[in-house]
Amino acid sequence: MVSAGDVVFDSMGIHLPAESGQLLSLIARHGAVSRSELERLSGSSRTTIVQRLGVLFAANLIRETEETQPTGGRPSRLLKLNEDFALIIAVDIGESLTRVALTDLSPKIVAEAVFPTNLDNSPASVLSEITACSDRLLAQVGRPINQVIGIGLCLPSRIDYRNARVFGPSVMHGWDGFDIRGWFLDRFQTKVFADNDVNLMALAEYKNYWPNEDYFFFIKAGTGIGGGIVIRGEVYRGGKGTAGDIGHIQLDFPNPPLCRCGKLGCLEAYSGGWAIARDLRAKGIEANNSRDVINLVKRNVPEAIQLLRVAGKGFGEVAANVVSVLNPNLIVLGGTLAEADEHLMVGIRELVNQRCLPLATQTLEIVKARTGDRAGILGAAQLVINEQLVGLGSQHPD
Ligand SMILES: [Zn+2]
């Protein structure tokens, strides 16, 4: 436990007077901000701001940056979170690889390890490997566990977000209902947050490249398909956490194929990497997943290119509906299939422009994701920041 004046940092997070908490939340949300922006955002007077900032400075929670803002008088330095105040343990359990990292509060990776995932093993065995790895990384950077402000987990499954539990069916057999949070609490005494990979990839992409885009929609086009919605910097999950799950929206095409979920004609059954691979095999071309499909496209195999263009129309159908309901300013396409660039984008742009109102499409951008392999882990770290710092003073899971 670390305590400085009115501020206490213990295993459950940072505790401080509500007014200073509100200010810290604004700084965590907006990045580098000036004192006058804080006055405007909080509605408090300069004197009050200065006094509350004093509490945050004394606890070493914030610092001045080198950046200044002209004020008319003496230029004023911008304020930001002290990124070294605490560490985050971020974990990305992929179907084939697990990545464990310590990050600062930027979030920037300060230590990292990658090892193969075996989801046939029990949850306890997979999580034991992760805690052992986290211990090694903490020893490596020479910092104790009580400097960790939270654990963020990125999982390839639907998640009951409030309870941090896997909600199947998914590739995580045997994890349904497993008490991940309780398991970690017995060992690390810190808060645990878990979300699905698509939401966290969306969050990382938003934070890294589009932090000023308030209405943001992310499509993961991989072997499976999913969507993530980020509204004003927060993941929008809906009532039970399934918002944005576009892979199983059914398309009204003739002869609908069978989906992995057991229904007929889902988007995934036309446009997912596994479905394109299925259609390639029917043409006598060997392919099993989205990586194989993309390798064929990169080798200019005409059947693969043609199937990807058709898949793009499936994405376009669903994206047009998303635009009608959500009116995002930006759609970002990530996942392995996004590497096909224009072969996939053309169909999406065409259908969205055809179907949606001009007011919704005139400034809408549809672009490819840029965060890369570390999107899941950076999203998991950002999730902890959102819950433990941006969320100060508002409601979040216990
Ligand atoms: Zn389905």
CSV table of C-alpha atoms and ligand atoms in Angstrom, one decimal:
chain,number,residue,atom,x,y,z
A,1,MET,CA,0.0,0.0,0.0
A,2,VAL,CA,1.3,3.4,-0.9
A,3,SER,CA,-0.2,6.5,0.7
A,4,ALA,CA,0.4,10.2,0.1
A,5,GLY,CA,-1.8,12.6,2.0
A,6,ASP,CA,-5.4,12.0,0.8
A,7,VAL,CA,-4.4,9.4,-1.7
A,8,VAL,CA,-4.1,5.7,-1.1
A,9,PHE,CA,-3.0,3.1,-3.7
A,10,ASP,CA,-3.6,-0.4,-2.7
A,11,SER,CA,-4.4,-3.8,-4.3
A,12,MET,CA,-7.9,-2.6,-5.4
A,13,GLY,CA,-6.7,0.6,-7.1
A,14,ILE,CA,-6.4,4.3,-6.3
A,15,HIS,CA,-8.5,5.9,-3.6
A,16,LEU,CA,-8.7,9.6,-3.4
A,17,PRO,CA,-11.2,12.4,-2.7
A,18,ALA,CA,-14.0,12.4,-5.3
A,19,GLU,CA,-13.1,15.8,-6.7
A,20,SER,CA,-9.5,15.0,-7.3
A,21,GLY,CA,-10.6,11.6,-8.7
A,22,GLN,CA,-12.7,13.5,-11.3
A,23,LEU,CA,-9.7,15.5,-12.3
A,24,LEU,CA,-7.5,12.5,-12.6
A,25,SER,CA,-10.2,10.8,-14.7
A,26,LEU,CA,-10.2,13.8,-17.1
A,27,ILE,CA,-6.4,13.7,-17.4
A,28,ALA,CA,-6.4,9.9,-18.0
A,29,ARG,CA,-9.2,10.3,-20.7
A,30,HIS,CA,-7.8,13.2,-22.6
A,31,GLY,CA,-4.0,12.6,-22.5
A,32,ALA,CA,-2.0,15.8,-22.3
A,33,VAL,CA,-4.3,18.6,-21.2
A,34,SER,CA,-3.8,22.2,-20.1
A,35,ARG,CA,-5.0,23.7,-16.9
A,36,SER,CA,-7.5,25.9,-18.8
A,37,GLU,CA,-8.9,22.8,-20.6
A,38,LEU,CA,-9.4,21.2,-17.2
A,39,GLU,CA,-11.3,24.3,-16.0
A,40,ARG,CA,-13.5,24.0,-19.0
A,41,LEU,CA,-14.0,20.2,-18.8
A,42,SER,CA,-14.6,20.1,-15.1
A,43,GLY,CA,-16.6,23.4,-14.7
A,44,SER,CA,-14.4,24.3,-11.7
A,45,SER,CA,-12.5,27.5,-11.1
A,46,ARG,CA,-8.8,27.9,-11.5
A,47,THR,CA,-8.2,28.1,-7.8
A,48,THR,CA,-10.1,24.9,-7.2
A,49,ILE,CA,-8.2,23.2,-10.0
A,50,VAL,CA,-4.8,24.2,-8.7
A,51,GLN,CA,-5.7,22.9,-5.2
A,52,ARG,CA,-6.9,19.5,-6.5
A,53,LEU,CA,-4.0,19.2,-8.9
A,54,GLY,CA,-1.8,19.7,-5.8
A,55,VAL,CA,-3.3,16.5,-4.4
A,56,LEU,CA,-2.4,14.6,-7.6
A,57,PHE,CA,1.1,16.0,-7.8
A,58,ALA,CA,1.8,15.2,-4.1
A,59,ALA,CA,0.8,11.6,-4.8
A,60,ASN,CA,3.0,11.5,-7.9
A,61,LEU,CA,-0.1,10.6,-10.1
A,62,ILE,CA,0.5,13.3,-12.7
A,63,ARG,CA,3.4,15.2,-14.2
A,64,GLU,CA,4.0,18.2,-16.4
A,65,THR,CA,5.0,17.5,-20.0
A,66,GLU,CA,7.6,19.3,-22.1
A,67,GLU,CA,4.7,20.5,-24.3
A,68,THR,CA,3.4,23.9,-23.7
A,69,GLN,CA,0.4,25.8,-24.7
A,70,PRO,CA,0.4,29.5,-25.4
A,71,THR,CA,-1.8,31.3,-22.9
A,72,GLY,CA,-1.3,34.9,-23.9
A,73,GLY,CA,0.9,35.3,-20.8
A,74,ARG,CA,3.5,32.8,-19.7
A,75,PRO,CA,3.2,29.6,-21.7
A,76,SER,CA,1.6,26.8,-19.6
A,77,ARG,CA,2.9,23.2,-19.6
A,78,LEU,CA,0.4,20.5,-20.3
A,79,LEU,CA,-0.4,17.9,-17.7
A,80,LYS,CA,-0.6,14.1,-18.1
A,81,LEU,CA,-0.6,10.9,-16.1
A,82,ASN,CA,2.7,9.9,-14.6
A,83,GLU,CA,3.0,6.8,-16.7
A,84,ASP,CA,5.5,5.3,-14.2
A,85,PHE,CA,3.1,5.5,-11.3
A,86,ALA,CA,2.0,1.9,-11.6
A,87,LEU,CA,2.3,-1.2,-13.9
A,88,ILE,CA,-0.4,-3.2,-15.7
A,89,ILE,CA,-0.3,-6.9,-16.3
A,90,ALA,CA,-1.8,-7.4,-19.8
A,91,VAL,CA,-2.5,-10.8,-21.2
A,92,ASP,CA,-3.6,-11.8,-24.7
A,93,ILE,CA,-4.6,-15.5,-24.9
A,94,GLY,CA,-4.8,-16.3,-28.6
A,95,GLU,CA,-5.8,-19.6,-30.1
A,96,SER,CA,-2.2,-20.4,-30.8
A,97,LEU,CA,0.0,-18.0,-28.9
A,98,THR,CA,-0.3,-16.3,-25.5
A,99,ARG,CA,1.4,-12.9,-24.9
A,100,VAL,CA,2.0,-11.6,-21.4
A,101,ALA,CA,3.3,-8.1,-20.9
A,102,LEU,CA,3.9,-5.5,-18.2
A,103,THR,CA,3.0,-2.0,-19.4
A,104,ASP,CA,3.2,1.4,-17.9
A,105,LEU,CA,0.2,3.8,-17.9
A,106,SER,CA,0.8,5.1,-21.5
A,107,PRO,CA,0.2,2.1,-22.0
A,108,LYS,CA,3.7,1.2,-23.3
A,109,ILE,CA,5.1,-2.3,-23.1
A,110,VAL,CA,8.0,-2.5,-20.6
A,111,ALA,CA,8.5,-6.3,-20.6
A,112,GLU,CA,7.0,-9.0,-22.6
A,113,ALA,CA,6.9,-12.8,-23.2
A,114,VAL,CA,5.2,-15.0,-25.8
A,115,PHE,CA,4.6,-18.7,-25.5
A,116,PRO,CA,2.4,-21.3,-27.2
A,117,THR,CA,-1.2,-21.6,-26.0
A,118,ASN,CA,-2.7,-25.0,-25.4
A,119,LEU,CA,-6.5,-24.5,-24.9
A,120,ASP,CA,-6.9,-28.3,-24.4
A,121,ASN,CA,-5.4,-27.8,-21.0
A,122,SER,CA,-7.5,-26.8,-18.0
A,123,PRO,CA,-8.1,-23.0,-17.3
A,124,ALA,CA,-6.2,-23.4,-14.1
A,125,SER,CA,-3.2,-24.8,-15.9
A,126,VAL,CA,-3.3,-22.0,-18.6
A,127,LEU,CA,-3.6,-19.4,-15.9
A,128,SER,CA,-0.8,-20.9,-13.8
A,129,GLU,CA,1.5,-20.5,-16.7
A,130,ILE,CA,0.4,-16.8,-17.1
A,131,THR,CA,0.9,-16.0,-13.4
A,132,ALA,CA,4.4,-17.7,-13.4
A,133,CYS,CA,5.3,-15.6,-16.5
A,134,SER,CA,4.0,-12.4,-14.8
A,135,ASP,CA,6.2,-13.1,-11.8
A,136,ARG,CA,9.2,-13.6,-14.0
A,137,LEU,CA,8.5,-10.3,-15.8
A,138,LEU,CA,8.1,-8.4,-12.6
A,139,ALA,CA,11.4,-9.8,-11.3
A,140,GLN,CA,13.0,-8.8,-14.6
A,141,VAL,CA,12.0,-5.2,-14.3
A,142,GLY,CA,12.6,-5.2,-10.5
A,143,ARG,CA,9.2,-4.0,-9.4
A,144,PRO,CA,6.9,-5.7,-6.8
A,145,ILE,CA,3.4,-6.9,-7.4
A,146,ASN,CA,1.9,-4.1,-5.2
A,147,GLN,CA,2.8,-1.6,-8.0
A,148,VAL,CA,0.4,-3.4,-10.3
A,149,ILE,CA,-2.9,-1.5,-10.7
A,150,GLY,CA,-4.8,-4.2,-12.5
A,151,ILE,CA,-4.7,-7.2,-14.8
A,152,GLY,CA,-6.3,-7.0,-18.3
A,153,LEU,CA,-7.2,-10.1,-20.2
A,154,CYS,CA,-7.9,-10.4,-23.9
A,155,LEU,CA,-9.7,-13.6,-24.7
A,156,PRO,CA,-10.9,-15.3,-28.0
A,157,SER,CA,-14.4,-15.8,-26.7
A,158,ARG,CA,-17.6,-14.0,-25.8
A,159,ILE,CA,-17.3,-12.6,-22.3
A,160,ASP,CA,-19.7,-11.9,-19.5
A,161,TYR,CA,-17.9,-8.7,-18.9
A,162,ARG,CA,-19.3,-7.8,-15.5
A,163,ASN,CA,-18.2,-11.2,-14.0
A,164,ALA,CA,-15.1,-11.6,-16.2
A,165,ARG,CA,-16.2,-15.1,-17.3
A,166,VAL,CA,-16.2,-16.9,-20.6
A,167,PHE,CA,-19.6,-17.4,-22.1
A,168,GLY,CA,-19.5,-20.1,-24.7
A,169,PRO,CA,-19.7,-21.7,-27.1
A,170,SER,CA,-16.2,-20.8,-28.1
A,171,VAL,CA,-12.7,-22.1,-28.7
A,172,MET,CA,-12.1,-21.9,-24.9
A,173,HIS,CA,-13.7,-25.3,-24.1
A,174,GLY,CA,-14.0,-25.9,-20.4
A,175,TRP,CA,-13.7,-22.2,-19.5
A,176,ASP,CA,-17.5,-21.5,-19.4
A,177,GLY,CA,-18.3,-19.9,-16.0
A,178,PHE,CA,-14.7,-20.5,-14.7
A,179,ASP,CA,-14.1,-17.8,-12.0
A,180,ILE,CA,-11.0,-16.1,-13.7
A,181,ARG,CA,-11.2,-13.1,-11.4
A,182,GLY,CA,-11.4,-15.2,-8.2
A,183,TRP,CA,-8.5,-17.3,-9.4
A,184,PHE,CA,-6.2,-14.3,-9.9
A,185,LEU,CA,-7.4,-12.6,-6.7
A,186,ASP,CA,-6.2,-15.6,-4.7
A,187,ARG,CA,-2.7,-15.0,-6.0
A,188,PHE,CA,-2.2,-11.4,-6.9
A,189,GLN,CA,-4.7,-9.4,-4.9
A,190,THR,CA,-5.4,-7.0,-7.7
A,191,LYS,CA,-8.4,-6.1,-9.9
A,192,VAL,CA,-9.0,-8.2,-13.0
A,193,PHE,CA,-10.8,-7.2,-16.2
A,194,ALA,CA,-11.5,-9.5,-19.2
A,195,ASP,CA,-13.0,-8.8,-22.6
A,196,ASN,CA,-13.1,-10.4,-26.0
A,197,ASP,CA,-10.3,-9.9,-28.5
A,198,VAL,CA,-12.4,-7.8,-30.9
A,199,ASN,CA,-13.4,-5.2,-28.4
A,200,LEU,CA,-9.8,-4.9,-27.2
A,201,MET,CA,-8.4,-4.7,-30.7
A,202,ALA,CA,-10.9,-1.9,-31.3
A,203,LEU,CA,-9.9,-0.1,-28.2
A,204,ALA,CA,-6.2,-0.3,-29.0
A,205,GLU,CA,-6.7,0.9,-32.6
A,206,TYR,CA,-8.9,3.8,-31.3
A,207,LYS,CA,-6.4,4.8,-28.7
A,208,ASN,CA,-3.3,4.6,-30.9
A,209,TYR,CA,-4.5,6.2,-34.1
A,210,TRP,CA,-8.0,7.7,-33.7
A,211,PRO,CA,-8.2,9.2,-30.2
A,212,ASN,CA,-10.4,12.1,-31.4
A,213,GLU,CA,-12.9,9.9,-33.2
A,214,ASP,CA,-16.0,9.7,-30.9
A,215,TYR,CA,-18.0,7.2,-33.0
A,216,PHE,CA,-15.8,4.3,-34.0
A,217,PHE,CA,-16.6,0.9,-35.4
A,218,PHE,CA,-14.0,-1.9,-35.8
A,219,ILE,CA,-14.5,-5.1,-37.8
A,220,LYS,CA,-12.2,-8.1,-37.2
A,221,ALA,CA,-12.1,-10.1,-40.4
A,222,GLY,CA,-10.1,-13.2,-39.6
A,223,THR,CA,-10.9,-16.9,-39.6
A,224,GLY,CA,-14.0,-15.7,-37.7
A,225,ILE,CA,-15.7,-12.3,-37.8
A,226,GLY,CA,-16.6,-9.8,-35.0
A,227,GLY,CA,-17.2,-6.2,-34.5
A,228,GLY,CA,-16.3,-3.7,-31.7
A,229,ILE,CA,-17.9,-0.3,-31.0
A,230,VAL,CA,-16.0,2.5,-29.2
A,231,ILE,CA,-18.1,5.5,-28.3
A,232,ARG,CA,-16.2,8.5,-26.8
A,233,GLY,CA,-13.3,6.3,-25.8
A,234,GLU,CA,-15.3,3.6,-24.0
A,235,VAL,CA,-16.2,0.2,-25.5
A,236,TYR,CA,-20.0,-0.1,-25.9
A,237,ARG,CA,-21.0,-3.6,-24.9
A,238,GLY,CA,-24.8,-3.4,-24.7
A,239,GLY,CA,-26.9,-5.1,-22.1
A,240,LYS,CA,-25.1,-8.4,-21.9
A,241,GLY,CA,-21.8,-7.7,-23.7
A,242,THR,CA,-22.7,-9.0,-27.1
A,243,ALA,CA,-23.0,-5.6,-28.9
A,244,GLY,CA,-21.1,-5.5,-32.2
A,245,ASP,CA,-21.2,-9.3,-32.7
A,246,ILE,CA,-21.8,-9.0,-36.4
A,247,GLY,CA,-20.4,-12.4,-37.5
A,248,HIS,CA,-23.7,-14.2,-37.0
A,249,ILE,CA,-26.0,-11.7,-38.7
A,250,GLN,CA,-27.9,-13.6,-41.3
A,251,LEU,CA,-27.8,-12.5,-44.9
A,252,ASP,CA,-30.7,-13.0,-47.2
A,253,PHE,CA,-29.0,-14.8,-50.1
A,254,PRO,CA,-30.1,-18.0,-51.9
A,255,ASN,CA,-28.8,-21.4,-50.8
A,256,PRO,CA,-27.5,-20.2,-47.4
A,257,PRO,CA,-24.4,-22.2,-46.2
A,258,LEU,CA,-24.2,-23.8,-42.7
A,259,CYS,CA,-22.4,-21.7,-40.1
A,260,ARG,CA,-20.2,-22.9,-37.3
A,261,CYS,CA,-22.9,-21.7,-34.9
A,262,GLY,CA,-25.4,-24.1,-36.3
A,263,LYS,CA,-27.5,-21.5,-38.1
A,264,LEU,CA,-27.8,-21.0,-41.9
A,265,GLY,CA,-26.5,-18.0,-43.9
A,266,CYS,CA,-24.5,-16.0,-41.2
A,267,LEU,CA,-22.0,-13.4,-42.5
A,268,GLU,CA,-19.2,-15.7,-41.2
A,269,ALA,CA,-20.5,-18.6,-43.3
A,270,TYR,CA,-19.9,-16.5,-46.4
A,271,SER,CA,-17.1,-14.1,-45.6
A,272,GLY,CA,-15.1,-15.6,-42.6
A,273,GLY,CA,-11.6,-17.0,-43.3
A,274,TRP,CA,-12.8,-20.5,-42.6
A,275,ALA,CA,-15.7,-20.2,-45.1
A,276,ILE,CA,-13.4,-18.8,-47.9
A,277,ALA,CA,-11.0,-21.7,-47.1
A,278,ARG,CA,-13.9,-24.1,-47.5
A,279,ASP,CA,-14.8,-22.7,-50.9
A,280,LEU,CA,-11.2,-22.8,-52.0
A,281,ARG,CA,-11.0,-26.5,-51.0
A,282,ALA,CA,-14.2,-27.1,-53.1
A,283,LYS,CA,-12.1,-25.8,-56.0
A,284,GLY,CA,-9.3,-28.1,-55.2
A,285,ILE,CA,-7.0,-25.5,-53.6
A,286,GLU,CA,-5.6,-26.3,-50.2
A,287,ALA,CA,-6.5,-23.8,-47.5
A,288,ASN,CA,-7.6,-24.1,-43.8
A,289,ASN,CA,-7.8,-20.6,-42.3
A,290,SER,CA,-7.6,-16.9,-43.0
A,291,ARG,CA,-3.8,-17.0,-43.1
A,292,ASP,CA,-3.8,-19.5,-45.9
A,293,VAL,CA,-6.4,-17.5,-47.8
A,294,ILE,CA,-4.2,-14.3,-47.5
A,295,ASN,CA,-1.1,-16.2,-48.6
A,296,LEU,CA,-3.0,-17.3,-51.7
A,297,VAL,CA,-4.2,-13.7,-52.4
A,298,LYS,CA,-0.6,-12.4,-52.1
A,299,ARG,CA,0.5,-15.0,-54.6
A,300,ASN,CA,-2.3,-13.6,-56.9
A,301,VAL,CA,-4.2,-16.9,-57.1
A,302,PRO,CA,-7.3,-15.8,-59.1
A,303,GLU,CA,-9.8,-18.0,-57.2
A,304,ALA,CA,-8.7,-16.6,-53.9
A,305,ILE,CA,-9.0,-13.0,-55.1
A,306,GLN,CA,-12.4,-13.6,-56.6
A,307,LEU,CA,-13.7,-15.3,-53.4
A,308,LEU,CA,-12.3,-12.4,-51.3
A,309,ARG,CA,-14.1,-9.9,-53.5
A,310,VAL,CA,-17.4,-11.8,-53.0
A,311,ALA,CA,-16.7,-11.9,-49.2
A,312,GLY,CA,-16.3,-8.1,-49.3
A,313,LYS,CA,-19.9,-7.8,-50.5
A,314,GLY,CA,-21.0,-9.8,-47.4
A,315,PHE,CA,-19.1,-7.4,-45.2
A,316,GLY,CA,-20.6,-4.6,-47.1
A,317,GLU,CA,-24.2,-5.8,-46.5
A,318,VAL,CA,-23.6,-5.9,-42.8
A,319,ALA,CA,-21.5,-2.7,-42.6
A,320,ALA,CA,-24.3,-0.9,-44.3
A,321,ASN,CA,-26.7,-2.0,-41.6
A,322,VAL,CA,-24.2,-1.0,-38.9
A,323,VAL,CA,-23.9,2.5,-40.5
A,324,SER,CA,-27.7,2.8,-40.5
A,325,VAL,CA,-28.0,1.9,-36.8
A,326,LEU,CA,-24.8,3.5,-35.3
A,327,ASN,CA,-23.8,6.2,-37.7
A,328,PRO,CA,-20.1,5.8,-37.0
A,329,ASN,CA,-17.6,8.4,-38.4
A,330,LEU,CA,-15.1,5.7,-39.0
A,331,ILE,CA,-15.0,2.0,-39.8
A,332,VAL,CA,-11.6,0.3,-39.3
A,333,LEU,CA,-11.0,-3.1,-40.8
A,334,GLY,CA,-8.6,-5.4,-38.9
A,335,GLY,CA,-7.8,-9.1,-38.7
A,336,THR,CA,-5.8,-11.2,-41.1
A,337,LEU,CA,-8.2,-10.8,-44.1
A,338,ALA,CA,-7.8,-7.0,-43.9
A,339,GLU,CA,-4.3,-7.6,-45.4
A,340,ALA,CA,-6.1,-8.1,-48.7
A,341,ASP,CA,-6.6,-4.3,-48.8
A,342,GLU,CA,-8.7,-3.2,-51.8
A,343,HIS,CA,-9.9,-6.7,-52.8
A,344,LEU,CA,-11.9,-6.6,-49.6
A,345,MET,CA,-12.5,-2.9,-49.2
A,346,VAL,CA,-14.1,-2.3,-52.6
A,347,GLY,CA,-17.3,-4.4,-51.8
A,348,ILE,CA,-17.6,-2.7,-48.4
A,349,ARG,CA,-17.4,0.8,-49.7
A,350,GLU,CA,-19.7,0.1,-52.6
A,351,LEU,CA,-22.5,-1.3,-50.6
A,352,VAL,CA,-22.3,1.2,-47.7
A,353,ASN,CA,-22.4,4.1,-50.2
A,354,GLN,CA,-25.3,2.5,-52.1
A,355,ARG,CA,-27.4,1.6,-49.1
A,356,CYS,CA,-26.9,4.4,-46.6
A,357,LEU,CA,-28.1,8.0,-46.4
A,358,PRO,CA,-25.7,10.6,-47.8
A,359,LEU,CA,-25.6,12.4,-44.5
A,360,ALA,CA,-24.2,9.2,-42.9
A,361,THR,CA,-21.7,8.5,-45.6
A,362,GLN,CA,-20.4,11.9,-46.7
A,363,THR,CA,-17.6,12.0,-44.1
A,364,LEU,CA,-17.5,8.3,-43.3
A,365,GLU,CA,-14.0,6.8,-43.7
A,366,ILE,CA,-13.4,3.1,-44.1
A,367,VAL,CA,-9.7,2.2,-43.5
A,368,LYS,CA,-7.4,-0.7,-42.6
A,369,ALA,CA,-6.2,-1.2,-39.0
A,370,ARG,CA,-2.6,-0.4,-38.2
A,371,THR,CA,-1.9,-1.6,-34.7
A,372,GLY,CA,-0.7,-5.1,-35.6
A,373,ASP,CA,0.1,-8.1,-33.5
A,374,ARG,CA,0.1,-6.2,-30.2
A,375,ALA,CA,-3.4,-4.8,-30.6
A,376,GLY,CA,-4.9,-7.4,-28.1
A,377,ILE,CA,-2.3,-6.7,-25.4
A,378,LEU,CA,-2.4,-2.9,-25.7
A,379,GLY,CA,-6.2,-3.1,-25.7
A,380,ALA,CA,-6.1,-5.2,-22.5
A,381,ALA,CA,-3.8,-2.6,-20.9
A,382,GLN,CA,-6.0,0.3,-22.0
A,383,LEU,CA,-9.0,-1.5,-20.5
A,384,VAL,CA,-7.4,-1.5,-17.1
A,385,ILE,CA,-6.6,2.2,-17.5
A,386,ASN,CA,-10.2,2.9,-18.5
A,387,GLU,CA,-11.6,1.0,-15.5
A,388,GLN,CA,-9.1,2.0,-12.8
A,389,LEU,CA,-8.3,5.6,-13.8
A,390,VAL,CA,-10.8,7.0,-16.4
A,391,GLY,CA,-13.6,5.3,-14.5
A,392,LEU,CA,-12.7,6.9,-11.2
A,393,GLY,CA,-15.9,8.3,-9.6
A,394,SER,CA,-18.2,6.4,-12.0
A,395,GLN,CA,-19.6,2.9,-11.7
A,396,HIS,CA,-17.6,-0.1,-12.8
A,397,PRO,CA,-17.5,-3.8,-11.8
A,398,ASP,CA,-16.3,-4.7,-8.3
B,1,ZN,ZN,-23.3,-18.2,-37.4
